């Protein structure tokens, strides 16, 4: 049992909850001195830095290293792009003879001196983050900070004269003078019938079960057409020759996200907006105009997306829209217009659509029914008409939605009013500097949409954005 009692001898105890990239961003900001105590608490603390997205894959599985980053390496993190170049030889040997053939798809960029533009396997970003985290921890230890790593889940937080009291599953109550909470986003929304003989409620963690159905030759039907659907395609390709892949996906707009192409020299679209908009509608008209103008000039979606992202990091929505509630309407549309994803997978997907091996179903899935040898998916379209789609096996890749849940600590903080749900932008709302109602406790999640007076124009999904807001806090 770890001694988590408040240690009077230590000048200060700081707690970080979470083990992903945001926890590491908070770690980098730690202003602790010799004799202070730092507690890092996460459900997979031995892999601090990976979190949900960059997990270590299971050795020996065909799908290990199949899932790719959504953006070119240097859009994710310049240091990571350098790491990728520096480690290129060992990466080549790790990726040799893998299906799909990531190295072959990388070769034209490598030949053009554009390793920094590759969509690397996500596990490599995890490797980089773990190495980086070890260096940050070593520097704190050398400074004399007492560092403790605890593998556990935080479930609740309260405050007392002794400081903040964080309840855990296995280690009782942890006392901390201050805390940074980085618990990740909410669960995937559940859809009636998404767990059963011919459906699973998520791709991650269900690969072995899904693999049986892929290998049996069933069509794989994804509920949702975003990043997790692209991961499912990679999973299929890791198990079957391309000629045998059969995929369907259902998305409200029935469109494939744009591939983020990393041209050289790198360029960012620079948008220009006028100030003083009274409504979201009026501002969005200008945004649309700027996107269309950039597309007409021949800008790639990577250039537009990264350019807008950089612009909104420097110029918050409040600079353009006078009414905060109107500003909160903007992110949902921007997210949709600036959708983009992994170059390799999207290019493959277009090929499968062309050959008739992948099909798009337009609408929203209402429920899944299980038959003797497959599933029936009930889909409602924009006109309200419901159709039934027969398929082999269904995977819920819908992402978060109305019935999603956060981790227990975040749910506890919401129930106590320490942080809030924003009913308009449908994300989490924290105070300026990521403050919660407890003055020495901060909270940041990819689902955070409002920070103080600032509305996040683009979702904090991208790792770069999360790190930016921690650095700024
Ligand atoms: C499958 C997937 C793929 C993604 N791909 C990309 C990509 O290609 N590019 C990109 O920019 N972004 C991507 N993202 C977005 C990603 O969420 C962010 O990039 C970023 O890594 C989020 O980091 P985080 O630390 O905030 O959250 P997480 O990575 O979710 O980490 C939070 C960690 O804290 C732990 N935890 C949660 N609650 C508690 C608790 N109460 N007590 C203790 N521990 C807790 C969780 O187990 C988790 O490991 C992806 C996300 C997912 C889920």
Short mmCIF file of C-alpha atoms and ligand atoms in Angstrom, two decimals:
data_model
loop_
_atom_site.label_atom_id
_atom_site.label_comp_id
_atom_site.label_asym_id
_atom_site.label_seq_id
_atom_site.Cartn_x
_atom_site.Cartn_y
_atom_site.Cartn_z
CA UNK A 1 0.00 0.00 0.00
CA UNK A 2 1.38 3.38 -0.97
CA UNK A 3 1.54 5.99 1.78
CA UNK A 4 -0.68 8.69 0.35
CA UNK A 5 -1.29 10.51 3.63
CA UNK A 6 -0.51 14.20 3.73
CA UNK A 7 3.20 14.49 4.48
CA UNK A 8 3.76 17.48 6.77
CA UNK A 9 7.49 17.42 6.08
CA UNK A 10 7.03 18.28 2.42
CA UNK A 11 6.78 21.90 1.47
CA UNK A 12 4.07 21.29 -1.11
CA UNK A 13 2.23 18.34 -2.63
CA UNK A 14 1.00 18.60 -6.20
CA UNK A 15 -1.17 15.92 -7.81
CA UNK A 16 -1.63 15.24 -11.52
CA UNK A 17 -4.51 12.94 -12.48
CA UNK A 18 -4.30 11.22 -15.88
CA UNK A 19 -1.56 9.52 -17.86
CA UNK A 20 -1.96 10.98 -21.34
CA UNK A 21 -0.35 13.83 -23.25
CA UNK A 22 -2.25 16.50 -21.31
CA UNK A 23 -1.00 15.11 -17.98
CA UNK A 24 2.53 15.40 -19.40
CA UNK A 25 1.84 18.98 -20.51
CA UNK A 26 0.86 19.77 -16.89
CA UNK A 27 3.97 17.92 -15.72
CA UNK A 28 6.18 20.13 -17.92
CA UNK A 29 4.64 23.18 -16.23
CA UNK A 30 5.23 21.94 -12.67
CA UNK A 31 6.87 24.70 -10.66
CA UNK A 32 7.99 22.46 -7.79
CA UNK A 33 11.10 22.90 -5.71
CA UNK A 34 13.46 20.63 -3.82
CA UNK A 35 11.56 18.85 -1.05
CA UNK A 36 8.18 19.23 -2.75
CA UNK A 37 6.18 16.14 -3.54
CA UNK A 38 4.65 15.31 -6.91
CA UNK A 39 2.07 12.53 -7.22
CA UNK A 40 1.13 11.27 -10.67
CA UNK A 41 -2.02 9.17 -10.65
CA UNK A 42 -3.30 7.32 -13.69
CA UNK A 43 -5.01 4.11 -14.72
CA UNK A 44 -1.92 3.10 -16.71
CA UNK A 45 0.75 5.16 -15.02
CA UNK A 46 3.61 2.89 -16.10
CA UNK A 47 2.99 4.19 -19.64
CA UNK A 48 2.66 7.84 -18.61
CA UNK A 49 2.49 9.94 -21.77
CA UNK A 50 0.52 7.54 -23.97
CA UNK A 51 -3.04 7.94 -22.69
CA UNK A 52 -5.94 6.55 -24.69
CA UNK A 53 -4.70 7.45 -28.16
CA UNK A 54 -1.06 6.35 -28.27
CA UNK A 55 -1.24 3.07 -26.34
CA UNK A 56 1.28 0.27 -26.65
CA UNK A 57 -0.15 -2.39 -28.95
CA UNK A 58 -0.26 -6.07 -28.15
CA UNK A 59 2.87 -7.84 -29.41
CA UNK A 60 2.27 -10.31 -32.21
CA UNK A 61 -1.11 -9.01 -33.33
CA UNK A 62 -1.40 -8.19 -37.06
CA UNK A 63 -3.02 -4.82 -36.22
CA UNK A 64 -0.17 -3.59 -34.02
CA UNK A 65 1.07 -0.30 -35.56
CA UNK A 66 -1.92 -0.27 -37.96
CA UNK A 67 -3.54 2.84 -36.45
CA UNK A 68 -2.04 6.07 -37.75
CA UNK A 69 -1.90 9.66 -36.55
CA UNK A 70 -4.52 11.85 -38.22
CA UNK A 71 -2.03 14.59 -39.13
CA UNK A 72 1.47 14.83 -40.55
CA UNK A 73 4.10 14.40 -37.83
CA UNK A 74 5.18 18.05 -37.77
CA UNK A 75 1.57 19.22 -37.35
CA UNK A 76 1.31 16.96 -34.30
CA UNK A 77 4.57 18.07 -32.70
CA UNK A 78 7.81 19.36 -34.31
CA UNK A 79 9.93 17.49 -31.75
CA UNK A 80 8.15 14.28 -32.69
CA UNK A 81 8.85 14.88 -36.39
CA UNK A 82 12.56 15.19 -35.54
CA UNK A 83 12.37 12.01 -33.43
CA UNK A 84 10.80 10.20 -36.39
CA UNK A 85 13.71 11.23 -38.66
CA UNK A 86 16.32 10.38 -36.03
CA UNK A 87 14.81 6.92 -35.47
CA UNK A 88 14.01 6.22 -39.11
CA UNK A 89 16.20 3.12 -39.39
CA UNK A 90 14.65 1.33 -36.42
CA UNK A 91 11.17 2.41 -37.55
CA UNK A 92 11.86 0.88 -40.96
CA UNK A 93 12.79 -2.45 -39.40
CA UNK A 94 9.74 -2.39 -37.08
CA UNK A 95 7.41 -1.67 -40.00
CA UNK A 96 9.02 -4.03 -42.55
CA UNK A 97 6.70 -6.77 -43.90
CA UNK A 98 3.60 -5.32 -42.22
CA UNK A 99 0.19 -5.19 -43.84
CA UNK A 100 -1.00 -2.69 -44.92
CA UNK A 101 2.37 -1.67 -46.32
CA UNK A 102 2.93 1.62 -44.50
CA UNK A 103 6.54 1.86 -45.68
CA UNK A 104 5.51 1.69 -49.35
CA UNK A 105 2.99 4.45 -48.79
CA UNK A 106 5.65 6.47 -46.94
CA UNK A 107 8.32 6.02 -49.62
CA UNK A 108 7.34 8.89 -51.97
CA UNK A 109 7.47 11.31 -49.02
CA UNK A 110 10.74 9.83 -47.77
CA UNK A 111 12.23 10.20 -51.28
CA UNK A 112 11.10 13.83 -51.31
CA UNK A 113 12.83 14.49 -47.96
CA UNK A 114 9.43 14.78 -46.27
CA UNK A 115 9.65 12.29 -43.36
CA UNK A 116 8.20 15.07 -41.19
CA UNK A 117 5.02 14.88 -43.27
CA UNK A 118 4.31 11.20 -42.60
CA UNK A 119 1.23 9.96 -40.78
CA UNK A 120 3.11 7.79 -38.33
CA UNK A 121 1.65 4.85 -36.42
CA UNK A 122 0.14 6.29 -33.24
CA UNK A 123 2.13 3.92 -31.04
CA UNK A 124 5.34 5.68 -32.18
CA UNK A 125 4.03 8.98 -30.86
CA UNK A 126 3.43 7.14 -27.59
CA UNK A 127 7.04 5.87 -27.63
CA UNK A 128 8.25 9.42 -28.19
CA UNK A 129 6.04 10.79 -25.38
CA UNK A 130 7.19 8.11 -22.91
CA UNK A 131 10.86 8.93 -23.66
CA UNK A 132 10.14 12.64 -23.31
CA UNK A 133 8.23 12.13 -20.04
CA UNK A 134 11.09 10.15 -18.53
CA UNK A 135 13.41 13.10 -19.21
CA UNK A 136 11.00 15.57 -17.57
CA UNK A 137 10.64 13.31 -14.52
CA UNK A 138 14.41 12.81 -14.28
CA UNK A 139 14.95 16.59 -14.27
CA UNK A 140 12.43 16.99 -11.43
CA UNK A 141 14.09 14.23 -9.41
CA UNK A 142 17.53 15.81 -9.92
CA UNK A 143 16.02 19.05 -8.63
CA UNK A 144 15.06 17.21 -5.43
CA UNK A 145 11.33 16.82 -6.06
CA UNK A 146 9.95 13.61 -4.58
CA UNK A 147 8.05 11.92 -7.43
CA UNK A 148 5.50 9.15 -6.83
CA UNK A 149 3.66 7.29 -9.58
CA UNK A 150 0.41 5.63 -8.54
CA UNK A 151 -1.56 3.25 -10.73
CA UNK A 152 -5.15 3.96 -9.75
CA UNK A 153 -8.31 5.82 -10.68
CA UNK A 154 -9.46 9.02 -8.98
CA UNK A 155 -13.18 9.03 -8.34
CA UNK A 156 -14.03 12.21 -6.41
CA UNK A 157 -12.57 15.45 -5.07
CA UNK A 158 -13.38 17.58 -2.04
CA UNK A 159 -11.63 20.32 -0.18
CA UNK A 160 -10.78 20.73 3.51
CA UNK A 161 -8.41 22.69 5.74
CA UNK A 162 -5.82 20.03 4.92
CA UNK A 163 -6.01 20.81 1.21
CA UNK A 164 -7.70 18.96 -1.62
CA UNK A 165 -8.84 15.44 -0.87
CA UNK A 166 -8.89 13.15 -3.88
CA UNK A 167 -10.70 9.85 -3.45
CA UNK A 168 -9.20 6.88 -5.29
CA UNK A 169 -10.34 3.33 -5.97
CA UNK A 170 -7.42 1.49 -4.37
CA UNK A 171 -5.35 4.01 -2.40
CA UNK A 172 -7.92 5.73 -0.24
CA UNK A 173 -7.77 9.51 -0.05
CA UNK A 174 -4.81 11.47 -1.44
CA UNK A 175 -4.14 14.93 -0.01
CA UNK A 176 -2.72 17.58 -2.30
CA UNK A 177 -2.20 21.32 -2.03
CA UNK A 178 -2.91 21.64 -5.73
CA UNK A 179 -4.05 19.36 -8.53
CA UNK A 180 -4.16 19.24 -12.33
CA UNK A 181 -6.75 16.91 -13.78
CA UNK A 182 -6.28 15.57 -17.33
CA UNK A 183 -8.70 12.65 -17.65
CA UNK A 184 -9.31 12.58 -21.42
CA UNK A 185 -12.66 12.74 -23.19
CA UNK A 186 -16.04 11.08 -22.70
CA UNK A 187 -17.02 7.55 -23.68
CA UNK A 188 -18.46 6.69 -27.09
CA UNK A 189 -22.23 7.16 -27.22
CA UNK A 190 -24.19 3.93 -26.97
CA UNK A 191 -26.67 2.88 -29.63
CA UNK A 192 -29.38 0.28 -29.11
CA UNK A 193 -28.06 -3.15 -30.09
CA UNK A 194 -24.40 -2.06 -30.42
CA UNK A 195 -23.24 -4.98 -28.29
CA UNK A 196 -24.20 -8.52 -29.22
CA UNK A 197 -23.44 -11.43 -31.52
CA UNK A 198 -22.81 -9.16 -34.52
CA UNK A 199 -21.84 -5.81 -32.99
CA UNK A 200 -19.33 -4.26 -30.62
CA UNK A 201 -19.62 -0.88 -28.87
CA UNK A 202 -16.09 0.26 -29.81
CA UNK A 203 -13.15 -0.79 -31.96
CA UNK A 204 -10.44 -0.32 -29.32
CA UNK A 205 -10.15 -3.32 -27.05
CA UNK A 206 -12.47 -5.40 -29.25
CA UNK A 207 -9.99 -6.13 -32.05
CA UNK A 208 -9.65 -9.87 -31.39
CA UNK A 209 -13.44 -10.35 -31.57
CA UNK A 210 -13.77 -8.14 -34.66
CA UNK A 211 -10.87 -9.97 -36.34
CA UNK A 212 -12.82 -13.24 -36.32
CA UNK A 213 -15.62 -11.61 -38.31
CA UNK A 214 -13.25 -9.86 -40.72
CA UNK A 215 -11.47 -13.15 -41.39
CA UNK A 216 -14.85 -14.87 -41.87
CA UNK A 217 -15.39 -12.52 -44.84
CA UNK A 218 -18.24 -10.49 -43.33
CA UNK A 219 -18.85 -6.91 -44.38
CA UNK A 220 -17.83 -4.60 -41.53
CA UNK A 221 -20.26 -1.74 -40.91
CA UNK A 222 -19.06 1.32 -38.96
CA UNK A 223 -21.50 3.60 -37.19
CA UNK A 224 -19.81 6.94 -37.90
CA UNK A 225 -17.42 8.12 -40.59
CA UNK A 226 -14.60 9.77 -38.67
CA UNK A 227 -11.16 8.78 -37.36
CA UNK A 228 -12.21 5.54 -35.66
CA UNK A 229 -13.81 4.31 -38.90
CA UNK A 230 -10.46 4.89 -40.61
CA UNK A 231 -8.85 2.79 -37.87
CA UNK A 232 -11.34 0.00 -38.62
CA UNK A 233 -10.31 0.09 -42.27
CA UNK A 234 -6.65 -0.30 -41.21
CA UNK A 235 -7.68 -3.18 -38.94
CA UNK A 236 -9.38 -4.90 -41.92
CA UNK A 237 -6.31 -4.31 -44.11
CA UNK A 238 -4.03 -5.78 -41.44
CA UNK A 239 -5.97 -9.06 -41.61
CA UNK A 240 -6.97 -9.48 -45.26
CA UNK A 241 -5.52 -8.81 -48.71
CA UNK A 242 -6.97 -5.52 -50.00
CA UNK A 243 -8.98 -7.43 -52.62
CA UNK A 244 -11.05 -9.06 -49.84
CA UNK A 245 -11.82 -5.97 -47.72
CA UNK A 246 -15.56 -5.19 -47.36
CA UNK A 247 -16.52 -2.05 -45.47
CA UNK A 248 -19.59 0.13 -45.03
CA UNK A 249 -19.97 3.24 -42.92
CA UNK A 250 -22.87 5.43 -41.99
CA UNK A 251 -22.39 9.18 -41.59
CA UNK A 252 -24.94 12.02 -41.48
CA UNK A 253 -23.39 13.82 -44.47
CA UNK A 254 -22.35 10.66 -46.31
CA UNK A 255 -18.94 12.12 -47.06
CA UNK A 256 -15.35 10.97 -46.63
CA UNK A 257 -13.18 13.42 -44.64
CA UNK A 258 -10.48 15.21 -46.66
CA UNK A 259 -7.00 13.65 -46.64
CA UNK A 260 -4.45 15.89 -44.93
CA UNK A 261 -1.69 16.09 -47.58
CA UNK A 262 1.67 17.46 -46.37
CA UNK A 263 3.02 19.41 -49.36
CA UNK A 264 6.51 20.90 -49.41
CA UNK A 265 7.26 23.66 -48.72
CA UNK A 266 4.86 23.67 -45.75
CA UNK A 267 2.29 26.40 -45.97
CA UNK A 268 -0.52 27.67 -43.76
CA UNK A 269 -3.66 29.32 -45.11
CA UNK A 270 -4.01 32.73 -43.48
CA UNK A 271 -7.68 33.63 -43.07
CA UNK A 272 -8.99 37.16 -42.68
CA UNK A 273 -12.18 37.94 -40.77
CA UNK A 274 -13.91 41.18 -39.88
CA UNK A 275 -14.74 41.99 -36.26
CA UNK A 276 -17.99 42.80 -34.48
CA UNK A 277 -20.26 39.97 -35.71
CA UNK A 278 -23.54 39.91 -33.78
CA UNK A 279 -24.39 36.33 -34.72
CA UNK A 280 -22.67 33.01 -35.33
CA UNK A 281 -24.41 32.84 -38.69
CA UNK A 282 -22.84 36.07 -39.92
CA UNK A 283 -19.35 35.00 -38.77
CA UNK A 284 -19.72 31.52 -40.26
CA UNK A 285 -20.60 33.07 -43.63
CA UNK A 286 -17.19 34.73 -43.61
CA UNK A 287 -15.48 31.53 -42.52
CA UNK A 288 -17.12 29.65 -45.39
CA UNK A 289 -16.03 32.38 -47.79
CA UNK A 290 -12.42 32.07 -46.56
CA UNK A 291 -12.43 28.26 -46.83
CA UNK A 292 -13.91 28.37 -50.34
CA UNK A 293 -11.42 31.03 -51.43
CA UNK A 294 -8.54 28.92 -50.10
CA UNK A 295 -9.84 25.81 -51.87
CA UNK A 296 -10.25 27.80 -55.09
CA UNK A 297 -6.61 28.96 -54.78
CA UNK A 298 -5.63 25.28 -54.59
CA UNK A 299 -4.81 25.12 -50.87
CA UNK A 300 -4.89 21.61 -49.39
CA UNK A 301 -7.21 20.91 -46.43
CA UNK A 302 -4.07 20.36 -44.30
CA UNK A 303 -2.99 23.92 -45.06
CA UNK A 304 -6.46 25.32 -44.38
CA UNK A 305 -7.03 23.31 -41.19
CA UNK A 306 -3.58 23.99 -39.71
CA UNK A 307 -3.77 27.63 -40.80
CA UNK A 308 -7.17 28.19 -39.19
CA UNK A 309 -6.03 26.34 -36.09
CA UNK A 310 -2.97 28.59 -35.76
CA UNK A 311 -5.12 31.66 -36.41
CA UNK A 312 -7.68 30.82 -33.72
CA UNK A 313 -4.95 30.05 -31.17
CA UNK A 314 -3.79 33.66 -31.57
CA UNK A 315 -7.23 35.23 -32.20
CA UNK A 316 -10.01 33.78 -30.06
CA UNK A 317 -13.61 33.85 -31.26
CA UNK A 318 -14.34 36.66 -28.80
CA UNK A 319 -12.23 38.87 -31.08
CA UNK A 320 -14.86 38.44 -33.82
CA UNK A 321 -18.21 37.69 -32.18
CA UNK A 322 -19.59 40.04 -29.57
CA UNK A 323 -22.07 37.65 -27.92
CA UNK A 324 -20.49 34.69 -26.04
CA UNK A 325 -23.53 32.45 -26.55
CA UNK A 326 -23.41 33.07 -30.30
CA UNK A 327 -19.68 32.25 -30.28
CA UNK A 328 -20.48 28.89 -28.65
CA UNK A 329 -22.54 27.91 -31.71
CA UNK A 330 -19.54 28.21 -34.05
CA UNK A 331 -17.30 25.22 -33.12
CA UNK A 332 -19.70 22.47 -34.26
CA UNK A 333 -19.84 23.88 -37.80
CA UNK A 334 -16.12 24.65 -37.95
CA UNK A 335 -15.33 21.13 -36.81
CA UNK A 336 -17.42 19.76 -39.65
CA UNK A 337 -16.06 22.10 -42.34
CA UNK A 338 -12.44 21.53 -41.35
CA UNK A 339 -12.70 17.79 -41.06
CA UNK A 340 -9.62 15.97 -42.27
CA UNK A 341 -7.78 12.78 -41.56
CA UNK A 342 -5.02 10.32 -42.22
CA UNK A 343 -3.70 10.62 -45.77
CA UNK A 344 -2.81 6.92 -46.27
CA UNK A 345 -6.15 5.56 -45.09
CA UNK A 346 -8.37 8.10 -46.83
CA UNK A 347 -6.60 7.51 -50.13
CA UNK A 348 -7.10 3.75 -49.67
CA UNK A 349 -10.76 4.30 -48.75
CA UNK A 350 -11.39 6.20 -52.00
CA UNK A 351 -9.89 3.24 -53.87
CA UNK A 352 -12.23 0.82 -52.07
CA UNK A 353 -15.25 3.02 -52.80
CA UNK A 354 -14.28 3.12 -56.48
CA UNK A 355 -13.91 -0.66 -56.65
CA UNK A 356 -17.28 -1.17 -54.91
CA UNK A 357 -15.68 -2.74 -51.81
CA UNK A 358 -16.64 0.16 -49.54
CA UNK A 359 -20.04 1.83 -49.44
CA UNK A 360 -21.36 4.91 -47.71
CA UNK A 361 -24.76 4.99 -46.03
CA UNK A 362 -26.09 8.51 -45.45
CA UNK A 363 -27.98 9.08 -42.21
CA UNK A 364 -27.90 8.24 -38.52
CA UNK A 365 -28.03 4.75 -37.06
CA UNK A 366 -31.05 4.29 -34.77
CA UNK A 367 -30.49 0.71 -33.70
CA UNK A 368 -28.86 -2.60 -34.61
CA UNK A 369 -30.67 -5.94 -34.69
CA UNK A 370 -28.89 -9.28 -34.65
CA UNK A 371 -29.88 -12.11 -37.01
CA UNK A 372 -28.64 -15.65 -37.55
CA UNK A 373 -25.63 -14.64 -39.67
CA UNK A 374 -25.29 -10.88 -39.51
CA UNK A 375 -26.93 -7.66 -38.43
CA UNK A 376 -29.67 -5.31 -39.61
CA UNK A 377 -28.88 -1.63 -39.16
CA UNK A 378 -31.81 0.81 -38.92
CA UNK A 379 -30.82 4.14 -40.48
CA UNK A 380 -32.80 7.39 -40.39
CA UNK A 381 -32.08 9.97 -43.10
CA UNK A 382 -32.47 13.76 -43.07
CA UNK A 383 -36.11 13.50 -44.24
CA UNK A 384 -36.96 11.19 -41.32
CA UNK A 385 -37.29 8.09 -43.50
CA UNK A 386 -35.99 4.89 -41.88
CA UNK A 387 -34.33 2.20 -43.99
CA UNK A 388 -32.91 -1.17 -43.01
CA UNK A 389 -29.42 -2.14 -44.08
CA UNK A 390 -28.22 -5.76 -43.98
CA UNK A 391 -24.57 -6.23 -43.08
CA UNK A 392 -22.09 -8.67 -41.57
CA UNK A 393 -20.79 -7.10 -38.37
CA UNK A 394 -21.28 -3.67 -36.81
CA UNK A 395 -18.74 -1.52 -34.93
CA UNK A 396 -19.79 1.58 -33.03
CA UNK A 397 -17.29 4.25 -34.11
CA UNK A 398 -19.70 7.13 -33.47
CA UNK A 399 -17.61 9.01 -30.92
CA UNK A 400 -19.10 10.96 -28.04
CA UNK A 401 -22.79 11.90 -27.97
CA UNK A 402 -25.69 12.77 -25.72
CA UNK A 403 -25.52 9.65 -23.50
CA UNK A 404 -21.71 9.58 -23.18
CA UNK A 405 -20.15 9.56 -19.71
CA UNK A 406 -16.93 11.07 -18.44
CA UNK A 407 -14.52 9.36 -16.05
CA UNK A 408 -15.80 9.18 -12.44
CA UNK A 409 -13.74 12.14 -11.20
CA UNK A 410 -15.03 14.45 -13.95
CA UNK A 411 -18.61 13.25 -13.36
CA UNK A 412 -18.09 14.01 -9.64
CA UNK A 413 -16.77 17.49 -10.42
CA UNK A 414 -19.72 18.17 -12.72
CA UNK A 415 -22.20 17.00 -10.10
CA UNK A 416 -20.60 19.32 -7.50
CA UNK A 417 -20.55 22.30 -9.87
CA UNK A 418 -16.73 22.50 -9.83
CA UNK A 419 -16.74 22.48 -13.63
CA UNK A 420 -19.73 22.72 -15.97
CA UNK A 421 -21.30 21.38 -19.13
CA UNK A 422 -21.85 24.05 -21.78
CA UNK A 423 -25.33 23.36 -23.18
CA UNK A 424 -24.59 25.24 -26.42
CA UNK A 425 -21.14 24.00 -27.44
CA UNK A 426 -21.89 20.65 -25.73
CA UNK A 427 -18.48 20.45 -24.09
CA UNK A 428 -16.89 21.16 -20.72
CA UNK A 429 -16.56 24.66 -19.34
CA UNK A 430 -13.73 25.65 -17.00
CA UNK A 431 -12.55 28.99 -15.69
CA UNK A 432 -9.76 31.20 -17.02
CA UNK A 433 -6.38 29.47 -16.77
CA UNK A 434 -8.23 26.09 -16.70
CA UNK A 435 -9.36 26.85 -13.12
CA UNK A 436 -12.19 24.94 -11.51
CA UNK A 437 -14.32 26.23 -8.62
CA UNK A 438 -11.59 24.87 -6.32
CA UNK A 439 -8.93 27.59 -6.60
CA UNK A 440 -5.91 25.27 -6.66
CA UNK A 441 -7.40 22.67 -9.00
CA UNK A 442 -7.29 22.83 -12.82
CA UNK A 443 -9.03 20.59 -15.35
CA UNK A 444 -8.48 20.11 -19.08
CA UNK A 445 -9.99 17.55 -21.42
CA UNK A 446 -10.19 17.18 -25.21
CA UNK A 447 -13.92 17.83 -24.58
CA UNK A 448 -13.31 21.29 -23.06
CA UNK A 449 -14.99 23.90 -25.25
CA UNK A 450 -15.04 26.98 -22.99
CA UNK A 451 -12.05 28.30 -21.01
CA UNK A 452 -12.96 31.43 -19.04
CA UNK A 453 -14.31 33.91 -21.60
CA UNK A 454 -12.77 32.05 -24.52
CA UNK A 455 -14.76 29.67 -26.69
CA UNK A 456 -12.60 27.08 -28.45
CA UNK A 457 -13.17 27.73 -32.16
CA UNK A 458 -11.84 24.30 -33.06
CA UNK A 459 -12.12 21.23 -30.84
CA UNK A 460 -9.22 20.50 -28.50
CA UNK A 461 -9.03 17.01 -29.99
CA UNK A 462 -5.63 17.68 -31.57
CA UNK A 463 -2.80 16.99 -29.16
CA UNK A 464 -1.11 20.24 -30.23
CA UNK A 465 -4.11 22.31 -29.06
CA UNK A 466 -4.27 20.69 -25.62
CA UNK A 467 -0.58 21.28 -25.04
CA UNK A 468 -0.96 24.90 -26.18
CA UNK A 469 -3.69 25.64 -23.62
CA UNK A 470 -1.78 24.01 -20.76
CA UNK A 471 1.34 25.97 -21.69
CA UNK A 472 -0.75 29.17 -21.70
CA UNK A 473 -2.54 28.49 -18.38
C1 LIG B 1 -8.29 6.56 -30.44
C2 LIG B 1 -7.86 7.99 -30.49
C3 LIG B 1 -7.05 8.43 -31.53
C4 LIG B 1 -6.62 9.75 -31.57
N1 LIG B 1 -5.82 10.16 -32.60
C5 LIG B 1 -5.33 11.41 -32.60
C6 LIG B 1 -4.44 11.85 -33.61
O1 LIG B 1 -4.13 11.10 -34.53
N2 LIG B 1 -3.97 13.12 -33.55
C7 LIG B 1 -4.33 13.98 -32.55
O2 LIG B 1 -3.86 15.12 -32.53
N3 LIG B 1 -5.19 13.59 -31.61
C8 LIG B 1 -5.69 12.34 -31.59
N4 LIG B 1 -6.55 11.94 -30.62
C9 LIG B 1 -6.99 12.93 -29.64
C10 LIG B 1 -6.30 12.73 -28.31
O3 LIG B 1 -7.36 12.58 -27.45
C11 LIG B 1 -5.45 13.91 -27.96
O4 LIG B 1 -4.49 14.03 -28.94
C12 LIG B 1 -4.71 13.79 -26.63
O5 LIG B 1 -3.78 12.74 -26.70
C13 LIG B 1 -5.59 13.63 -25.43
O6 LIG B 1 -4.75 13.48 -24.32
P1 LIG B 1 -5.31 13.54 -22.85
O7 LIG B 1 -4.15 13.32 -21.96
O8 LIG B 1 -6.09 14.79 -22.65
O9 LIG B 1 -6.37 12.37 -22.75
P2 LIG B 1 -6.19 10.80 -22.85
O10 LIG B 1 -5.22 10.42 -23.89
O11 LIG B 1 -7.56 10.25 -22.94
O12 LIG B 1 -5.53 10.41 -21.46
C14 LIG B 1 -6.21 10.44 -20.25
C15 LIG B 1 -5.71 9.27 -19.43
O13 LIG B 1 -6.08 9.45 -18.08
C16 LIG B 1 -6.63 8.25 -17.56
N5 LIG B 1 -7.70 8.64 -16.66
C17 LIG B 1 -8.91 9.13 -17.01
N6 LIG B 1 -9.64 9.39 -15.91
C18 LIG B 1 -8.88 9.05 -14.87
C19 LIG B 1 -9.10 9.09 -13.47
N7 LIG B 1 -10.25 9.53 -12.97
N8 LIG B 1 -8.11 8.67 -12.66
C20 LIG B 1 -6.94 8.22 -13.17
N9 LIG B 1 -6.67 8.16 -14.49
C21 LIG B 1 -7.64 8.58 -15.33
C22 LIG B 1 -7.18 7.50 -18.76
O14 LIG B 1 -7.14 6.12 -18.53
C23 LIG B 1 -6.28 7.95 -19.89
O15 LIG B 1 -5.23 7.03 -20.11
C24 LIG B 1 -7.02 10.64 -30.56
C25 LIG B 1 -7.85 10.20 -29.53
C26 LIG B 1 -8.25 8.89 -29.48
C27 LIG B 1 -9.12 8.43 -28.34
#
